[in-house]
Amino acid sequence: MVNQSLKRQNELLLSQMRTIVDETNRAAAATNEAPEVSPLPSTITAADIALLNGLPESNKPLGRPANPYRERLLQFFEEFDPSQIDLIDDMLDSYRGVEDSLMESLELKYRFQEMHK
């Protein structure tokens, strides 16, 4: 859910950026002027653009740093929903920094479902 929200925000931001660039180019073409080159250097890189477009980072380290929540999630899903085990790394990426909230939400969800079986 968090990841989808961020992706929508990135898509909106990219759309707005494309609109501004297109409008600037159209205005310059209408006046037969070349688009003005900004004297400020651009700080956005090709890797940043790829990341905003949802492409994987090419310079990610091969090994993941140990995450103490990974083992807890693995044990949790082995008990409650083994089909989710393959998604653990994606969940941890999406909820980086708020892992306690993720664990609490999952425990509430699955305990509630268990009560209503």
PDB file of C-alpha atoms in Angstrom:
ATOM      1  CA  MET A   1       0.000   0.000   0.000  1.00  0.00           C
ATOM      2  CA  VAL A   2       2.790   2.409   0.900  1.00  0.00           C
ATOM      3  CA  ASN A   3       4.712   1.422  -2.209  1.00  0.00           C
ATOM      4  CA  GLN A   4       1.669   1.973  -4.465  1.00  0.00           C
ATOM      5  CA  SER A   5       1.066   5.393  -2.958  1.00  0.00           C
ATOM      6  CA  LEU A   6       4.687   6.419  -3.510  1.00  0.00           C
ATOM      7  CA  LYS A   7       4.582   5.083  -7.058  1.00  0.00           C
ATOM      8  CA  ARG A   8       1.452   7.154  -7.794  1.00  0.00           C
ATOM      9  CA  GLN A   9       3.137  10.247  -6.349  1.00  0.00           C
ATOM     10  CA  ASN A  10       6.221   9.609  -8.497  1.00  0.00           C
ATOM     11  CA  GLU A  11       4.077   9.133 -11.606  1.00  0.00           C
ATOM     12  CA  LEU A  12       2.266  12.397 -10.882  1.00  0.00           C
ATOM     13  CA  LEU A  13       5.554  14.216 -10.339  1.00  0.00           C
ATOM     14  CA  LEU A  14       7.017  12.845 -13.580  1.00  0.00           C
ATOM     15  CA  SER A  15       3.852  13.777 -15.449  1.00  0.00           C
ATOM     16  CA  GLN A  16       4.041  17.331 -14.119  1.00  0.00           C
ATOM     17  CA  MET A  17       7.729  17.560 -15.034  1.00  0.00           C
ATOM     18  CA  ARG A  18       7.025  16.301 -18.566  1.00  0.00           C
ATOM     19  CA  THR A  19       4.206  18.839 -18.948  1.00  0.00           C
ATOM     20  CA  ILE A  20       6.465  21.718 -17.904  1.00  0.00           C
ATOM     21  CA  VAL A  21       9.227  20.617 -20.295  1.00  0.00           C
ATOM     22  CA  ASP A  22       6.759  20.150 -23.169  1.00  0.00           C
ATOM     23  CA  GLU A  23       5.156  23.558 -22.568  1.00  0.00           C
ATOM     24  CA  THR A  24       8.561  25.239 -22.447  1.00  0.00           C
ATOM     25  CA  ASN A  25       9.611  23.546 -25.687  1.00  0.00           C
ATOM     26  CA  ARG A  26       6.321  24.500 -27.399  1.00  0.00           C
ATOM     27  CA  ALA A  27       6.649  28.114 -26.278  1.00  0.00           C
ATOM     28  CA  ALA A  28      10.243  28.254 -27.511  1.00  0.00           C
ATOM     29  CA  ALA A  29       9.260  26.694 -30.849  1.00  0.00           C
ATOM     30  CA  ALA A  30       6.424  29.208 -31.262  1.00  0.00           C
ATOM     31  CA  THR A  31       8.829  32.109 -30.835  1.00  0.00           C
ATOM     32  CA  ASN A  32      11.561  30.355 -32.853  1.00  0.00           C
ATOM     33  CA  GLU A  33      13.938  30.540 -29.924  1.00  0.00           C
ATOM     34  CA  ALA A  34      16.089  27.783 -28.585  1.00  0.00           C
ATOM     35  CA  PRO A  35      15.127  26.723 -25.084  1.00  0.00           C
ATOM     36  CA  GLU A  36      17.149  28.625 -22.535  1.00  0.00           C
ATOM     37  CA  VAL A  37      19.827  26.535 -20.908  1.00  0.00           C
ATOM     38  CA  SER A  38      19.797  26.908 -17.166  1.00  0.00           C
ATOM     39  CA  PRO A  39      23.050  28.131 -15.652  1.00  0.00           C
ATOM     40  CA  LEU A  40      22.403  25.816 -12.700  1.00  0.00           C
ATOM     41  CA  PRO A  41      23.715  22.286 -12.999  1.00  0.00           C
ATOM     42  CA  SER A  42      21.158  19.512 -12.905  1.00  0.00           C
ATOM     43  CA  THR A  43      21.378  17.332  -9.840  1.00  0.00           C
ATOM     44  CA  ILE A  44      19.114  14.570 -11.117  1.00  0.00           C
ATOM     45  CA  THR A  45      20.939  11.607 -12.587  1.00  0.00           C
ATOM     46  CA  ALA A  46      19.911   8.851 -14.950  1.00  0.00           C
ATOM     47  CA  ALA A  47      19.763   6.506 -11.952  1.00  0.00           C
ATOM     48  CA  ASP A  48      17.341   8.914 -10.222  1.00  0.00           C
ATOM     49  CA  ILE A  49      15.097   9.001 -13.292  1.00  0.00           C
ATOM     50  CA  ALA A  50      15.170   5.205 -13.564  1.00  0.00           C
ATOM     51  CA  LEU A  51      14.237   4.915  -9.898  1.00  0.00           C
ATOM     52  CA  LEU A  52      11.335   7.363 -10.336  1.00  0.00           C
ATOM     53  CA  ASN A  53      10.127   5.303 -13.282  1.00  0.00           C
ATOM     54  CA  GLY A  54      10.094   2.171 -11.152  1.00  0.00           C
ATOM     55  CA  LEU A  55      13.163   0.530 -12.659  1.00  0.00           C
ATOM     56  CA  PRO A  56      15.456  -1.335 -10.275  1.00  0.00           C
ATOM     57  CA  GLU A  57      18.622   0.351  -9.095  1.00  0.00           C
ATOM     58  CA  SER A  58      21.608  -0.949 -11.003  1.00  0.00           C
ATOM     59  CA  ASN A  59      24.128  -0.181  -8.274  1.00  0.00           C
ATOM     60  CA  LYS A  60      22.435  -2.050  -5.441  1.00  0.00           C
ATOM     61  CA  PRO A  61      24.806  -4.142  -3.372  1.00  0.00           C
ATOM     62  CA  LEU A  62      24.569  -7.835  -4.120  1.00  0.00           C
ATOM     63  CA  GLY A  63      23.969  -8.872  -0.527  1.00  0.00           C
ATOM     64  CA  ARG A  64      21.286  -7.435   1.707  1.00  0.00           C
ATOM     65  CA  PRO A  65      22.247  -6.190   5.145  1.00  0.00           C
ATOM     66  CA  ALA A  66      20.828  -8.382   7.883  1.00  0.00           C
ATOM     67  CA  ASN A  67      17.386  -7.206   8.950  1.00  0.00           C
ATOM     68  CA  PRO A  68      16.204  -8.364  12.369  1.00  0.00           C
ATOM     69  CA  TYR A  69      12.583  -8.206  11.219  1.00  0.00           C
ATOM     70  CA  ARG A  70      13.132 -10.644   8.344  1.00  0.00           C
ATOM     71  CA  GLU A  71      13.357 -13.677  10.639  1.00  0.00           C
ATOM     72  CA  ARG A  72      10.306 -12.530  12.616  1.00  0.00           C
ATOM     73  CA  LEU A  73       8.282 -12.100   9.418  1.00  0.00           C
ATOM     74  CA  LEU A  74       9.454 -15.467   8.131  1.00  0.00           C
ATOM     75  CA  GLN A  75       8.310 -17.220  11.315  1.00  0.00           C
ATOM     76  CA  PHE A  76       5.056 -15.262  11.310  1.00  0.00           C
ATOM     77  CA  PHE A  77       4.161 -16.154   7.715  1.00  0.00           C
ATOM     78  CA  GLU A  78       5.212 -19.779   8.143  1.00  0.00           C
ATOM     79  CA  GLU A  79       2.522 -19.975  10.810  1.00  0.00           C
ATOM     80  CA  PHE A  80      -0.231 -17.824   9.308  1.00  0.00           C
ATOM     81  CA  ASP A  81       0.189 -17.470   5.529  1.00  0.00           C
ATOM     82  CA  PRO A  82       3.039 -19.322   3.776  1.00  0.00           C
ATOM     83  CA  SER A  83       2.024 -17.812   0.419  1.00  0.00           C
ATOM     84  CA  GLN A  84       3.393 -14.458   1.612  1.00  0.00           C
ATOM     85  CA  ILE A  85       6.930 -15.693   2.326  1.00  0.00           C
ATOM     86  CA  ASP A  86       8.183 -14.702  -1.135  1.00  0.00           C
ATOM     87  CA  LEU A  87       7.028 -11.111  -0.496  1.00  0.00           C
ATOM     88  CA  ILE A  88       8.926 -10.571   2.766  1.00  0.00           C
ATOM     89  CA  ASP A  89      11.818  -8.630   1.206  1.00  0.00           C
ATOM     90  CA  ASP A  90       9.420  -6.356  -0.696  1.00  0.00           C
ATOM     91  CA  MET A  91       7.464  -5.720   2.506  1.00  0.00           C
ATOM     92  CA  LEU A  92      10.624  -4.844   4.387  1.00  0.00           C
ATOM     93  CA  ASP A  93      11.665  -2.457   1.600  1.00  0.00           C
ATOM     94  CA  SER A  94       8.238  -0.803   1.583  1.00  0.00           C
ATOM     95  CA  TYR A  95       8.064  -0.463   5.361  1.00  0.00           C
ATOM     96  CA  ARG A  96      11.696   0.471   6.032  1.00  0.00           C
ATOM     97  CA  GLY A  97      11.794   2.509   9.223  1.00  0.00           C
ATOM     98  CA  VAL A  98       8.292   1.517  10.337  1.00  0.00           C
ATOM     99  CA  GLU A  99       8.760  -2.228  10.678  1.00  0.00           C
ATOM    100  CA  ASP A 100       7.139  -2.263  14.129  1.00  0.00           C
ATOM    101  CA  SER A 101       3.982  -0.848  12.578  1.00  0.00           C
ATOM    102  CA  LEU A 102       4.082  -3.533   9.877  1.00  0.00           C
ATOM    103  CA  MET A 103       4.420  -6.298  12.462  1.00  0.00           C
ATOM    104  CA  GLU A 104       1.598  -4.886  14.571  1.00  0.00           C
ATOM    105  CA  SER A 105      -0.705  -4.530  11.557  1.00  0.00           C
ATOM    106  CA  LEU A 106      -0.019  -8.062  10.361  1.00  0.00           C
ATOM    107  CA  GLU A 107      -0.562  -9.538  13.802  1.00  0.00           C
ATOM    108  CA  LEU A 108      -3.876  -7.689  14.147  1.00  0.00           C
ATOM    109  CA  LYS A 109      -4.994  -8.737  10.672  1.00  0.00           C
ATOM    110  CA  TYR A 110      -4.218 -12.427  11.016  1.00  0.00           C
ATOM    111  CA  ARG A 111      -5.363 -12.711  14.633  1.00  0.00           C
ATOM    112  CA  PHE A 112      -8.659 -11.057  13.660  1.00  0.00           C
ATOM    113  CA  GLN A 113      -9.076 -13.445  10.731  1.00  0.00           C
ATOM    114  CA  GLU A 114      -8.299 -16.364  13.007  1.00  0.00           C
ATOM    115  CA  MET A 115     -10.986 -15.239  15.477  1.00  0.00           C
ATOM    116  CA  HIS A 116     -13.638 -15.101  12.749  1.00  0.00           C
ATOM    117  CA  LYS A 117     -13.041 -18.505  11.199  1.00  0.00           C
TER     118      LYS A 117
END
